XYZ file of C-alpha atoms in Angstrom:
291
model
C -11.675 21.405 28.390
C -11.212 17.980 26.829
C -12.755 17.035 23.517
C -15.755 14.712 23.816
C -15.060 12.759 20.602
C -13.855 9.189 21.011
C -10.464 8.961 19.302
C -8.380 5.888 18.523
C -4.632 6.088 17.953
C -2.893 3.312 16.025
C 0.882 3.152 16.477
C 2.811 1.054 13.966
C 6.240 1.481 15.574
C 7.598 2.718 18.904
C 11.178 3.919 18.651
C 11.624 4.777 22.334
C 9.732 5.119 25.596
C 9.938 8.909 25.816
C 8.244 9.502 22.472
C 5.438 7.132 23.399
C 4.869 8.857 26.742
C 4.820 12.241 25.027
C 2.065 11.021 22.714
C 0.132 9.375 25.540
C 0.149 12.585 27.591
C -1.139 14.498 24.577
C -3.984 12.010 24.077
C -5.060 12.005 27.721
C -5.018 15.809 27.890
C -6.786 16.273 24.549
C -9.593 13.693 24.535
C -12.091 12.648 27.164
C -12.441 9.192 25.593
C -9.623 7.474 23.743
C -7.781 4.244 23.088
C -4.290 3.401 21.911
C -3.660 0.395 19.665
C -0.054 -0.772 19.349
C 0.705 -3.079 16.424
C 3.270 -5.740 17.299
C 4.691 -8.872 15.676
C 5.299 -11.813 18.020
C 6.563 -9.532 20.800
C 6.309 -10.243 24.502
C 3.372 -8.168 25.747
C 4.606 -8.302 29.346
C 7.956 -6.821 28.349
C 6.213 -4.074 26.381
C 4.052 -3.171 29.371
C 7.063 -2.965 31.678
C 8.987 -0.884 29.155
C 6.241 1.619 28.310
C 4.558 1.829 31.735
C 1.363 3.212 30.175
C -0.732 5.695 32.142
C -3.898 5.139 30.141
C -6.072 2.178 31.106
C -7.176 1.687 27.509
C -4.054 0.540 25.659
C -4.294 -2.537 23.418
C -1.530 -4.613 21.858
C -2.574 -6.218 18.586
C -0.274 -9.184 17.977
C -0.219 -9.999 14.266
C 2.175 -12.917 14.556
C 4.815 -12.976 11.847
C 3.003 -10.491 9.613
C 5.477 -7.843 8.471
C 3.335 -6.058 5.910
C 2.680 -2.559 7.246
C -0.383 -2.046 5.053
C -2.187 -5.128 6.329
C -1.123 -4.363 9.900
C -2.775 -0.961 9.591
C -5.890 -2.630 8.144
C -6.074 -4.783 11.271
C -5.677 -1.771 13.524
C -8.402 0.141 11.700
C -10.867 -2.731 11.921
C -10.211 -3.182 15.648
C -10.444 0.545 16.385
C -13.420 2.283 17.951
C -14.783 5.799 17.788
C -15.552 8.277 15.038
C -11.959 9.339 14.328
C -8.813 7.248 14.081
C -5.211 8.459 13.893
C -2.517 6.244 12.372
C 1.015 7.191 13.425
C 4.044 5.646 11.733
C 6.748 7.859 13.256
C 6.677 9.087 16.861
C 10.040 10.821 16.644
C 9.119 13.848 14.517
C 9.290 17.270 16.124
C 6.041 19.084 16.914
C 4.067 15.855 16.688
C 1.288 17.325 18.816
C 0.921 20.325 16.496
C 0.621 18.074 13.454
C -2.038 15.976 15.177
C -3.949 19.153 16.034
C -3.804 20.284 12.396
C -5.224 16.981 11.166
C -7.958 17.081 13.774
C -8.916 20.669 12.908
C -9.297 19.591 9.273
C -11.642 16.847 10.415
C -13.751 19.380 12.311
C -14.157 21.287 9.041
C -15.672 18.238 7.339
C -12.581 16.540 5.888
C -12.855 12.740 6.095
C -9.151 11.952 5.680
C -6.098 14.079 6.411
C -2.484 13.140 5.733
C 0.856 14.432 6.958
C 3.198 13.430 4.151
C 6.830 13.338 3.173
C 8.585 11.887 0.117
C 10.778 8.966 -0.739
C 14.235 10.295 -1.548
C 16.195 7.306 -2.822
C 16.453 6.987 -6.577
C 15.345 3.332 -6.619
C 12.234 4.249 -4.596
C 11.340 6.980 -7.077
C 11.957 4.639 -10.022
C 9.776 1.922 -8.475
C 6.823 4.293 -8.168
C 7.371 5.824 -11.624
C 7.636 2.425 -13.326
C 4.470 1.079 -11.732
C 2.546 4.260 -12.543
C 3.197 3.716 -16.268
C 1.037 0.573 -16.306
C -1.562 1.448 -13.659
C -4.954 3.002 -14.272
C -4.594 5.112 -11.131
C -1.248 6.884 -10.979
C 0.823 6.565 -7.824
C 2.524 9.541 -6.234
C 5.862 9.758 -4.488
C 4.273 10.121 -1.051
C 5.038 8.633 2.342
C 2.314 9.102 4.966
C 3.874 9.850 8.352
C 0.520 10.351 10.077
C -3.031 10.228 8.821
C -6.532 10.614 10.243
C -9.634 8.851 8.944
C -13.285 8.907 9.967
C -15.438 5.892 10.701
C -17.215 5.991 7.347
C -13.845 5.866 5.579
C -12.922 2.788 7.623
C -16.243 1.166 6.724
C -15.458 1.743 3.042
C -11.960 0.274 3.462
C -13.329 -2.950 4.943
C -15.404 -3.454 1.790
C -12.329 -3.170 -0.445
C -10.964 -6.587 -1.489
C -7.595 -5.388 -2.757
C -4.705 -7.457 -1.428
C -1.844 -5.389 -2.783
C -2.888 -1.754 -3.114
C -1.320 0.323 -0.298
C -3.881 1.386 2.295
C -3.141 5.104 1.839
C -4.026 4.888 -1.871
C -7.254 3.052 -1.112
C -8.244 5.853 1.270
C -7.496 8.497 -1.348
C -9.392 6.619 -4.046
C -12.679 5.737 -2.332
C -14.276 9.091 -3.111
C -14.377 10.902 0.226
C -12.749 14.306 0.557
C -9.205 14.462 1.885
C -6.321 16.877 2.246
C -2.564 16.642 2.656
C 0.029 18.566 4.633
C 3.613 18.186 3.485
C 6.134 17.849 6.277
C 9.561 19.199 5.373
C 11.938 17.490 7.775
C 15.491 18.411 6.891
C 17.218 15.985 9.217
C 15.087 12.958 8.337
C 14.476 11.131 5.083
C 12.080 8.242 4.600
C 12.995 5.179 2.570
C 10.829 2.442 1.143
C 11.184 -0.759 3.148
C 11.695 -4.152 1.512
C 8.206 -5.172 2.606
C 6.635 -2.069 1.077
C 8.596 -2.568 -2.123
C 7.330 -6.155 -2.350
C 3.764 -4.817 -2.095
C 4.478 -2.406 -4.939
C 6.003 -5.191 -7.035
C 2.866 -7.290 -6.550
C 0.883 -4.267 -7.620
C 3.147 -4.072 -10.671
C 2.458 -7.743 -11.488
C -1.267 -6.990 -11.578
C -0.710 -4.051 -13.906
C 1.743 -5.919 -16.122
C -0.676 -8.809 -16.725
C -2.842 -6.506 -18.849
C 0.264 -5.253 -20.622
C 1.431 -8.828 -21.280
C -1.997 -9.814 -22.593
C -1.956 -6.918 -25.072
C 1.523 -7.802 -26.302
C 0.676 -11.482 -26.658
C -2.400 -10.660 -28.735
C -0.339 -8.346 -30.919
C 2.317 -11.050 -31.296
C -0.290 -13.592 -32.383
C -1.737 -11.250 -35.012
C 1.702 -10.426 -36.421
C 2.665 -14.113 -36.444
C -0.461 -15.031 -38.408
C -0.052 -12.178 -40.897
C 3.640 -12.834 -41.503
C 3.061 -16.574 -41.829
C 0.298 -16.096 -44.418
C 2.359 -13.549 -46.334
C 5.421 -15.809 -46.360
C 3.312 -18.752 -47.548
C 1.801 -16.705 -50.397
C 5.248 -15.614 -51.555
C 6.529 -19.181 -51.413
C 3.582 -20.654 -53.361
C 3.716 -17.958 -56.014
C 7.145 -19.231 -57.093
C 8.230 -15.601 -57.292
C 9.984 -15.094 -53.996
C 11.705 -11.805 -53.399
C 15.260 -12.563 -52.389
C 15.609 -12.535 -48.599
C 11.985 -11.656 -47.834
C 10.673 -15.215 -47.575
C 13.306 -16.239 -45.065
C 12.844 -13.000 -43.129
C 9.094 -13.385 -42.814
C 9.341 -17.054 -41.910
C 11.843 -16.133 -39.206
C 9.600 -13.343 -37.932
C 6.631 -15.688 -37.945
C 8.482 -18.236 -35.850
C 9.880 -15.561 -33.527
C 6.543 -13.930 -32.828
C 4.958 -17.329 -32.293
C 7.569 -18.056 -29.624
C 6.999 -14.631 -28.066
C 3.283 -15.334 -28.025
C 3.877 -18.640 -26.247
C 6.170 -17.024 -23.675
C 3.678 -14.282 -22.880
C 0.925 -16.881 -22.569
C 2.978 -18.667 -19.913
C 3.646 -15.370 -18.118
C -0.044 -14.488 -18.080
C -0.945 -17.942 -16.768
C 1.689 -17.641 -14.036
C 0.518 -14.159 -13.015
C -3.106 -15.273 -12.929
C -2.178 -18.040 -10.475
C -0.351 -15.531 -8.261
C -3.282 -13.128 -8.342
C -5.709 -15.926 -7.462
C -3.578 -16.887 -4.469
C -3.399 -13.243 -3.371
C -7.152 -12.839 -3.710
C -7.820 -15.906 -1.559
C -5.285 -14.852 1.076
C -6.723 -13.092 4.158
C -5.708 -9.457 4.546
C -4.379 -10.169 8.010
C -4.429 -12.670 10.866
C -4.622 -11.489 14.459
C -2.741 -13.816 16.784
C -3.864 -12.185 20.031
C -5.287 -8.996 21.529
C -3.926 -7.945 24.914
C -4.765 -5.011 27.145
C -1.836 -3.317 28.861
């Protein structure tokens, strides 16, 4: 007997026709009411329809134009989705995909609002990126790649109220306060790597964190510059300079003043970037087509 819940499935990438058809058969056999949302970027919808030959009569293609940011693409899919539960699938090629989807759905039936099937980033530069950013962030990031995740409608409603332009969507979901769980997927023959687009999102996140760090250093530099300048002036006016100390403190005073000026410029530059990011829409939908 089919489940009566309305379920939406958001697919970020289709690697081949067979994997898509396998998922579609699972959806049609599992749920009485469902929809599939395929996220595309300036692709020909007619070609996609001919290639996939979908069986379901409720398949949508969300054309996001030249947007290549996976996080914002997923945001668009979530906001266009319907139903009480929404699955987001980033990789259709994993073995036992249907079993993993069942596990996430069973967690939802037990009252869990968000469930994640996760793996890890394995490249050293990916690990270093996450570790470096976590040093300066209030909320620590984990070395986690979400292969599949499920969210409820109230989680999606909370996401739409979040104004963050750079925080990855999976971290927003984990941080909004609803209960969630994770299942780690140990795939020996597959390793996930951070894309250039994802890394750029993390670097923007790092720029937000580093602005506070730069502000603290600039304030410290200003205080040290003032103290050293006053101390050097007192020594000079007393006509009893200690050999070498006057020159040293004057040099330090000048150096820290320059550092202060440099950090001021950095903070001003970062604030402009952050303002532009804040005013930028999360996503733009070019067209919505039904296959």
